[in-house]
Coordinates of C-alpha atoms in Angstrom, one line a residue:
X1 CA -5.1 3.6 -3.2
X2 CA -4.8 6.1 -0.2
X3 CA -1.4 6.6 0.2
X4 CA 0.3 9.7 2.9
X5 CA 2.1 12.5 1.8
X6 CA 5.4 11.4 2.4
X7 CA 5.1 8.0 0.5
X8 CA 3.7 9.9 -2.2
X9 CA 7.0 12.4 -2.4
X10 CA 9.1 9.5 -1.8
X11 CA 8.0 7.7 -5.0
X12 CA 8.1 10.8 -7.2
X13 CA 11.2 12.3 -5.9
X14 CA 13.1 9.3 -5.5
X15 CA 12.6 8.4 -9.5
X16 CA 13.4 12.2 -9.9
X17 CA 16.4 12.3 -8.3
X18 CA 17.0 9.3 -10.5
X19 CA 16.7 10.5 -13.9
X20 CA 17.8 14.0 -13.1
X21 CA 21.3 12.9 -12.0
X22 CA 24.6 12.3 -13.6
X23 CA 26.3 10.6 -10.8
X24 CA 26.3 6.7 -9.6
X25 CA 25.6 7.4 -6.3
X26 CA 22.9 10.0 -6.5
X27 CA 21.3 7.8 -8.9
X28 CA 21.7 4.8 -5.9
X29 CA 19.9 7.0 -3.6
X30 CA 17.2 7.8 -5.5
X31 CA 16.3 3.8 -6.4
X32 CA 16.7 3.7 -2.9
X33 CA 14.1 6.3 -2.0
X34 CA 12.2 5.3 -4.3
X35 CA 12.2 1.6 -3.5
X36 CA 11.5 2.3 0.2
X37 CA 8.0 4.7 -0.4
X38 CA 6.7 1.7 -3.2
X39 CA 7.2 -0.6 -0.2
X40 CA 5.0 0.9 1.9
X41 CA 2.3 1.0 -1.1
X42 CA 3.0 -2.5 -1.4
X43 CA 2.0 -3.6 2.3
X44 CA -0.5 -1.8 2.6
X45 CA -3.6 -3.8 2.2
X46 CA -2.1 -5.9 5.3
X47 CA -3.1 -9.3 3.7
X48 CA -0.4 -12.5 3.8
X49 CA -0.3 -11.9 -0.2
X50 CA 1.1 -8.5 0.2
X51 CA 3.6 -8.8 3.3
X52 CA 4.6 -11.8 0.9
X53 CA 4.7 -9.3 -2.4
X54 CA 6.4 -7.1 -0.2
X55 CA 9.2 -8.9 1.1
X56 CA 9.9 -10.4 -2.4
X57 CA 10.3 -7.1 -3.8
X58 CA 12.3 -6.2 -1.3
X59 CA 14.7 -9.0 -1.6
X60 CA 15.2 -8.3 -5.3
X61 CA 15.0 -4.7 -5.6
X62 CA 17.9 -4.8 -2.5
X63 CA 20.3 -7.1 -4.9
X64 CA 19.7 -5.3 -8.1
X65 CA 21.0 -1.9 -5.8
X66 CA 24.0 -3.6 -4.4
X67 CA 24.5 -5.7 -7.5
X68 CA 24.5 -1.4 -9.1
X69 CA 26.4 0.2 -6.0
X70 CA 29.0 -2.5 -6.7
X71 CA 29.4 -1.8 -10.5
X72 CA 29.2 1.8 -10.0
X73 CA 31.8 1.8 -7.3
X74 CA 34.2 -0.6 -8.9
X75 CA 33.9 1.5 -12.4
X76 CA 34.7 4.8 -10.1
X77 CA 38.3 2.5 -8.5
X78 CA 39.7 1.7 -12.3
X79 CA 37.9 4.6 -14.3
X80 CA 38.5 7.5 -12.0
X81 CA 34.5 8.6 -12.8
X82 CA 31.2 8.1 -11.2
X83 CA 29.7 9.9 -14.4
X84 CA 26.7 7.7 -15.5
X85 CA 27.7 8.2 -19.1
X86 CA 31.1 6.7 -18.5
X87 CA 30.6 3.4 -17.2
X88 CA 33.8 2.0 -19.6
X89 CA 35.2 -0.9 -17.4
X90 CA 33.5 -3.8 -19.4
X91 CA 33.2 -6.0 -15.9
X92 CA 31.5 -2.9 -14.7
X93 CA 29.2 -2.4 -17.6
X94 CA 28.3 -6.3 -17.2
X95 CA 26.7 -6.3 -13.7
X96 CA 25.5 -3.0 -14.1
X97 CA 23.2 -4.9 -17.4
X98 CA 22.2 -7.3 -14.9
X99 CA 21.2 -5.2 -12.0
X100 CA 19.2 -2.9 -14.2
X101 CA 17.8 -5.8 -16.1
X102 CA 16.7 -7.1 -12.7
X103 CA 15.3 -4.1 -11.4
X104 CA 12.8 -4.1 -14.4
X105 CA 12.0 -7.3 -14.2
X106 CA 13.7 -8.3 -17.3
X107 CA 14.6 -12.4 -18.1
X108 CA 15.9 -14.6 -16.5
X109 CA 15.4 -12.6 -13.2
X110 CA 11.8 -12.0 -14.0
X111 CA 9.7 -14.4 -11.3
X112 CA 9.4 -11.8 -9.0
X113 CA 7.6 -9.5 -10.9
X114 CA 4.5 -11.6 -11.8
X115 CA 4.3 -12.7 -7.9
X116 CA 4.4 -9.1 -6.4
X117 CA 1.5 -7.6 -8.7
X118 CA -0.5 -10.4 -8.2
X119 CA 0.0 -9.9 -4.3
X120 CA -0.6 -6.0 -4.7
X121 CA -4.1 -4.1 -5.2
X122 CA -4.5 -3.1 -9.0
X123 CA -3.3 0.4 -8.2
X124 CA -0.1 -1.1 -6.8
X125 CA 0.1 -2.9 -9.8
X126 CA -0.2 -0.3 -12.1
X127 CA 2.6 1.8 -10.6
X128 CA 4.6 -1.1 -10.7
X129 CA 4.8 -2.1 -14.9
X130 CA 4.8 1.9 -15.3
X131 CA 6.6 4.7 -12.7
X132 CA 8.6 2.1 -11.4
X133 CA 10.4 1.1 -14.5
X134 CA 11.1 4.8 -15.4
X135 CA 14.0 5.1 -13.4
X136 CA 16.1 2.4 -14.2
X137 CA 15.4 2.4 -17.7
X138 CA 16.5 6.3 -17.9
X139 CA 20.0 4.4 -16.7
X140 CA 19.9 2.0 -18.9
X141 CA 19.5 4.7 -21.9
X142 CA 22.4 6.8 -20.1
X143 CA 24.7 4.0 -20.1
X144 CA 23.4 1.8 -23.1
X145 CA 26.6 2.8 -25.3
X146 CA 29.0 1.3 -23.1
X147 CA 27.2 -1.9 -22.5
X148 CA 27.9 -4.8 -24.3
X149 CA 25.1 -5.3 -27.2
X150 CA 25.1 -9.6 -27.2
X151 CA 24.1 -9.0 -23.4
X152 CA 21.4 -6.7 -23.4
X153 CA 20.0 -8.3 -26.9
X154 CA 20.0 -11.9 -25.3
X155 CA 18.6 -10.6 -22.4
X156 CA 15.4 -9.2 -24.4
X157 CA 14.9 -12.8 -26.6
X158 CA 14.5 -14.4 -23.3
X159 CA 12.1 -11.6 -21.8
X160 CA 9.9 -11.8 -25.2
X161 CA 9.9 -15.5 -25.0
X162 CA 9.3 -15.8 -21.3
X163 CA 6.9 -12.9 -21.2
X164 CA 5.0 -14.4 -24.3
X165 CA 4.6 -18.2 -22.9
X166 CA 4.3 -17.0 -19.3
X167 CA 1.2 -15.2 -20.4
X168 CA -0.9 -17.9 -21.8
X169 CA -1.7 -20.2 -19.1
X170 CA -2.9 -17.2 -17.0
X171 CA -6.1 -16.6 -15.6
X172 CA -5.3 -13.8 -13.2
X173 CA -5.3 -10.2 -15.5
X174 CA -2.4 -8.8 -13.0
X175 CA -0.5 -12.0 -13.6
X176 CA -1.1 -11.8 -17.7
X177 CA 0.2 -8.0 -17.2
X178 CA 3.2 -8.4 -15.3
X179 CA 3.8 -10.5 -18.0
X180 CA 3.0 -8.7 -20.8
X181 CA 5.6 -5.7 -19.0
X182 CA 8.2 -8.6 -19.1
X183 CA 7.6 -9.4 -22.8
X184 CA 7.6 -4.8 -24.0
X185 CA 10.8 -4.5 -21.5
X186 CA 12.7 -7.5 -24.0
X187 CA 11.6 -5.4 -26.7
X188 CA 13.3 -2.0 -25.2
X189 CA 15.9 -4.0 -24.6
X190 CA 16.9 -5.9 -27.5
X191 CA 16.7 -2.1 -29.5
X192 CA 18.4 -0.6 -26.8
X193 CA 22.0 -1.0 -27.8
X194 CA 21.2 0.2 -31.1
X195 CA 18.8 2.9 -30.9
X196 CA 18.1 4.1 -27.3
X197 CA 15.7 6.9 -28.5
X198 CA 13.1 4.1 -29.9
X199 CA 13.4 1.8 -27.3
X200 CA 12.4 5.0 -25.0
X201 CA 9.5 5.6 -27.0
X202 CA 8.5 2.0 -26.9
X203 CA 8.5 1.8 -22.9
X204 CA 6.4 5.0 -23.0
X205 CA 3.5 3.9 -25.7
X206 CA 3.7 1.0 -23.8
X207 CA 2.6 3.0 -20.3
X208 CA 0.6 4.9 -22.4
X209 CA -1.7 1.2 -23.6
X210 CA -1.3 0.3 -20.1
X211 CA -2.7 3.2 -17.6
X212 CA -5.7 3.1 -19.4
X213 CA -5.9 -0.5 -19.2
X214 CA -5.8 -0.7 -15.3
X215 CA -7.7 2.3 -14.8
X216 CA -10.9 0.1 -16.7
X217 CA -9.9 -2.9 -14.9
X218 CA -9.8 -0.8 -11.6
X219 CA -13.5 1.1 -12.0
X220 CA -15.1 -2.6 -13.3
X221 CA -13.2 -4.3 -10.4
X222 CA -12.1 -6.7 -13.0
X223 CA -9.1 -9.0 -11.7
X224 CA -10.1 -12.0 -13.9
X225 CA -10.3 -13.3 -17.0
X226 CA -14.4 -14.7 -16.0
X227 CA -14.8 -11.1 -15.1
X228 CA -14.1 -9.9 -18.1
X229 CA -17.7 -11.1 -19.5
X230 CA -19.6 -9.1 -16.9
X231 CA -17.5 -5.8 -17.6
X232 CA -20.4 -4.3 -20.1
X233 CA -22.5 -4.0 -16.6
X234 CA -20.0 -1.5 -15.4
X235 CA -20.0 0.5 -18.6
X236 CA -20.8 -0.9 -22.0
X237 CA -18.2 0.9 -23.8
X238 CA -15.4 -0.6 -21.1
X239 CA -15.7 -4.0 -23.1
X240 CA -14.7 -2.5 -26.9
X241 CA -11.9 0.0 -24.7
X242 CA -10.3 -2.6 -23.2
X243 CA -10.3 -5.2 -26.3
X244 CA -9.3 -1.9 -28.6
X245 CA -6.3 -1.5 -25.9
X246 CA -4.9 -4.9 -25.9
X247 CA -4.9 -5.3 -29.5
X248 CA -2.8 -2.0 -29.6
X249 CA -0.2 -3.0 -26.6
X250 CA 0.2 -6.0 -28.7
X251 CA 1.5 -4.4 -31.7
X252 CA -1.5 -4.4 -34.2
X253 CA -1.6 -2.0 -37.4
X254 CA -3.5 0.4 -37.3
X255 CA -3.5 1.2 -33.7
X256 CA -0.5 2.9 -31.7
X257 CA 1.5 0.0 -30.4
X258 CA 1.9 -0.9 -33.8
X259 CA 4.9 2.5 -34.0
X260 CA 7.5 1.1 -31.8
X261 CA 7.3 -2.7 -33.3
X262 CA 7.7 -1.5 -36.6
X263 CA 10.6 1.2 -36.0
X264 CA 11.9 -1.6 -34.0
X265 CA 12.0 -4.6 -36.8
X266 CA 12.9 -1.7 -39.5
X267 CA 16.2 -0.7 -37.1
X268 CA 17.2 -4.2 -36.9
X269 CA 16.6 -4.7 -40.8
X270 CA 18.9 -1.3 -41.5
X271 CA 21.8 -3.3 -38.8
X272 CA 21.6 -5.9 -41.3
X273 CA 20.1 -8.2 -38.6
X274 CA 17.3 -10.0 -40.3
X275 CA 17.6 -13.0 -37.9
X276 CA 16.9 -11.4 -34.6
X277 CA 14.3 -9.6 -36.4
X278 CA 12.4 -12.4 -37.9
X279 CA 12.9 -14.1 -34.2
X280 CA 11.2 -10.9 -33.1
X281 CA 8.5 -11.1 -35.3
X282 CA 7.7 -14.2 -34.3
X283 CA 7.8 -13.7 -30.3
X284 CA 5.4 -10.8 -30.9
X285 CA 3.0 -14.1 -32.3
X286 CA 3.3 -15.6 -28.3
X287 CA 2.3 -12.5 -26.5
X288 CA -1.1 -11.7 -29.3
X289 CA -2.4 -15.3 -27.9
X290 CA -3.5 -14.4 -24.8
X291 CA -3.7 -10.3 -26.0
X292 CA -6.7 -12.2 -28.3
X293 CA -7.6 -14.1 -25.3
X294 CA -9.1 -10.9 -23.7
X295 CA -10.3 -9.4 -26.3
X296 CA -12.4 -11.9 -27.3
X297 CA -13.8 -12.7 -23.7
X298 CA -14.7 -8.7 -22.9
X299 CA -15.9 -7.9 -26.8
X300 CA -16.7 -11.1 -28.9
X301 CA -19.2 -12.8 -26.5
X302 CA -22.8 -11.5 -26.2
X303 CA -24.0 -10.3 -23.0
X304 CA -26.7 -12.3 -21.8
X305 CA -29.6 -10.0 -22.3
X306 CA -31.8 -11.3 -19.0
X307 CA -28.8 -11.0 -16.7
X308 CA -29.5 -11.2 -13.1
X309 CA -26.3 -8.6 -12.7
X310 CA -27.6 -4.8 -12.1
X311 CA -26.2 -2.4 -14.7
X312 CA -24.5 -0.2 -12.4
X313 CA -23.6 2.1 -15.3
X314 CA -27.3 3.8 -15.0
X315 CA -27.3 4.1 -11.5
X316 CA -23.6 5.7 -11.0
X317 CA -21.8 9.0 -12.7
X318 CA -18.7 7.8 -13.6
X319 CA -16.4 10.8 -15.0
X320 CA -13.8 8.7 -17.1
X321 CA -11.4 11.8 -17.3
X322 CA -8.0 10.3 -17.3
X323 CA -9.4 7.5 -19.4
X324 CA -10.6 9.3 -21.9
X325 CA -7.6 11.6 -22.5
X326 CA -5.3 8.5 -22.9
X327 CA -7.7 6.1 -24.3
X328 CA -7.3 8.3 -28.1
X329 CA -3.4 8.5 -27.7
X330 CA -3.4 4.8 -26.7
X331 CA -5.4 4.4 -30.2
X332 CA -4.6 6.4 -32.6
X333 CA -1.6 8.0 -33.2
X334 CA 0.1 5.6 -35.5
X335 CA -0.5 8.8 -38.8
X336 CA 1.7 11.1 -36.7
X337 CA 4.9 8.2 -36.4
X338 CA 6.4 9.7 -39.2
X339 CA 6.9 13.3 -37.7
X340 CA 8.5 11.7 -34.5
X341 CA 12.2 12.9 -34.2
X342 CA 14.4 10.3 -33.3

């Protein structure tokens, strides 16, 4: 991805500006910014599938900002406050769930989201179920304790159910992502009313599983789930990485995506809420299908030992340094879940 300067500074700063405000409408404008530099990342393979991907975000980002301007600015007219932290008029706080929800892609306005990544390069991709999600998350978490819980809990059911059958009929490994980023935000989500802190950690193990994740797919050129059996010509540790990485995004003990589902399903047992927890438990079941689908395609099957393929991992160099720092952290921090403050 070779992107200028300026779209570079205009994704960074723009979520900056975001998270580093207290006000509505500095907060607006730096969505905005933000939203206009990703755009040009977007289009800039100049295929029909990304002017499509483009204009579809486009469309959707541009309601979830008026859909926020709106809430912001009517909260301002009967509250007196454009402090993010004060968002009390419940009509307010209502389309302001939505319009965040939407931004991130959350159910039931999530159709976008597996459209544009499959119409963007992997890169593209990649910043989308990550960066882009920081910002209005960090709103959400500023403004979760004057939103109304049966909203923003409903709203994560649906994204674990919809992200967990959405993802098993795929064949395309953008498509399965953007839907496995549907199914972790309804997880932040439904623990976001009651304990912000861990649904903030579980949106950032869950970038943490998935940079690594793309970056593999990205050096293999893998974009399939039939190219997943010829990843070991790449590198013949890629294979073991990438099935170790989906079995941790989707929640198994003893690897690090296990911490947030547990903390999770132990919150909502201490709330006295063993139904939404058990329903939990069970969505978690959708999404490992086709988690177990990959991991059984790029580990489980043999390589055929006479393959016509060349091994490009003994002709080429590859330095795997941001792989390998986040690969372990991806892995295996689940012994150090009990020192985390939270």
């Amino acid at each position: 991805l070779t992107t200028t300067p300026m779209t570079t500074t205009g994704i960074f700063l723009g979520t900056a500006t975001t998270i580093s405000t207290n006000h509505w409408l500095m907060a607006w404008i730096g969505l905005e910014t933000n939203m206009l530099a990703i755009l040009m990342v977007i289009a800039k393979p100049k295929t029909t599938r990304a002017t499509e991907a483009t204009t579809k975000y486009f469309l959707m980002q541009a309601i979830a900002s008026i859909m926020i301007l709106f809430s912001s600015t009517t909260n301002a007219w009967q509250m007196g406050t454009w402090d993010i932290t004060q968002l009390y008029n419940k009509y307010s706080s209502t389309i302001m769930a939505v319009a965040l929800a939407t931004k991130l892609g959350a159910a039931p306005i999530h159709f976008w989201l597996p459209e544009v990544m499959q119409g963007s390069s992997l890169m593209t991709a990649l910043l989308l179920s990550t960066w882009q999600k920081i910002a209005p998350m960090t709103l959400m978490y500023m403004a979760a304790k004057n939103m109304q819980p049966v909203i923003l809990t409903t709203i994560g059911l649906m994204s674990m159910l919809i992200g967990g059958l959405g993802g098993i009929n795929q064949t395309q490994l953008r498509k399965t992502m953007a839907y496995s980023s549907i199914n972790n935000t309804g997880w932040t989500l439904l623990i976001m009313p009651i304990s912000p802190n861990i649904a903030m950690l579980n949106m950032f193990i869950y970038m943490n599983t998935t940079i690594p994740t793309f970056l593999i797919m990205m050096k293999s050129s893998t974009k399939t789930l039939r190219d997943l059996t010829g990843m070991w010509t790449t590198s013949p540790i890629f294979p073991h990485m990438m099935a170790l990485l989906m079995l941790s995004t989707s929640g198994l003990p003893p690897l690090t995506g296990f911490i947030p589902k547990l903390m999770i399903l132990n919150e909502l047992l201490q709330q006295k809420m063993v139904t939404m927890a058990t329903i939990a438990a069970l969505m978690s079941l959708l999404s490992l299908v086709f988690y177990l689908r990959i991991t059984y395609l790029s580990m489980m099957l043999t390589p055929p030992t006479t393959s016509s393929a060349s091994m490009k991992w003994r002709h080429t160099n590859y330095q795997p340094a941001l792989t390998s720092c986040l690969i372990p952290t991806a892995l295996t921090t689940l012994l150090i879940a009990p020192a985390i403050p939270l």
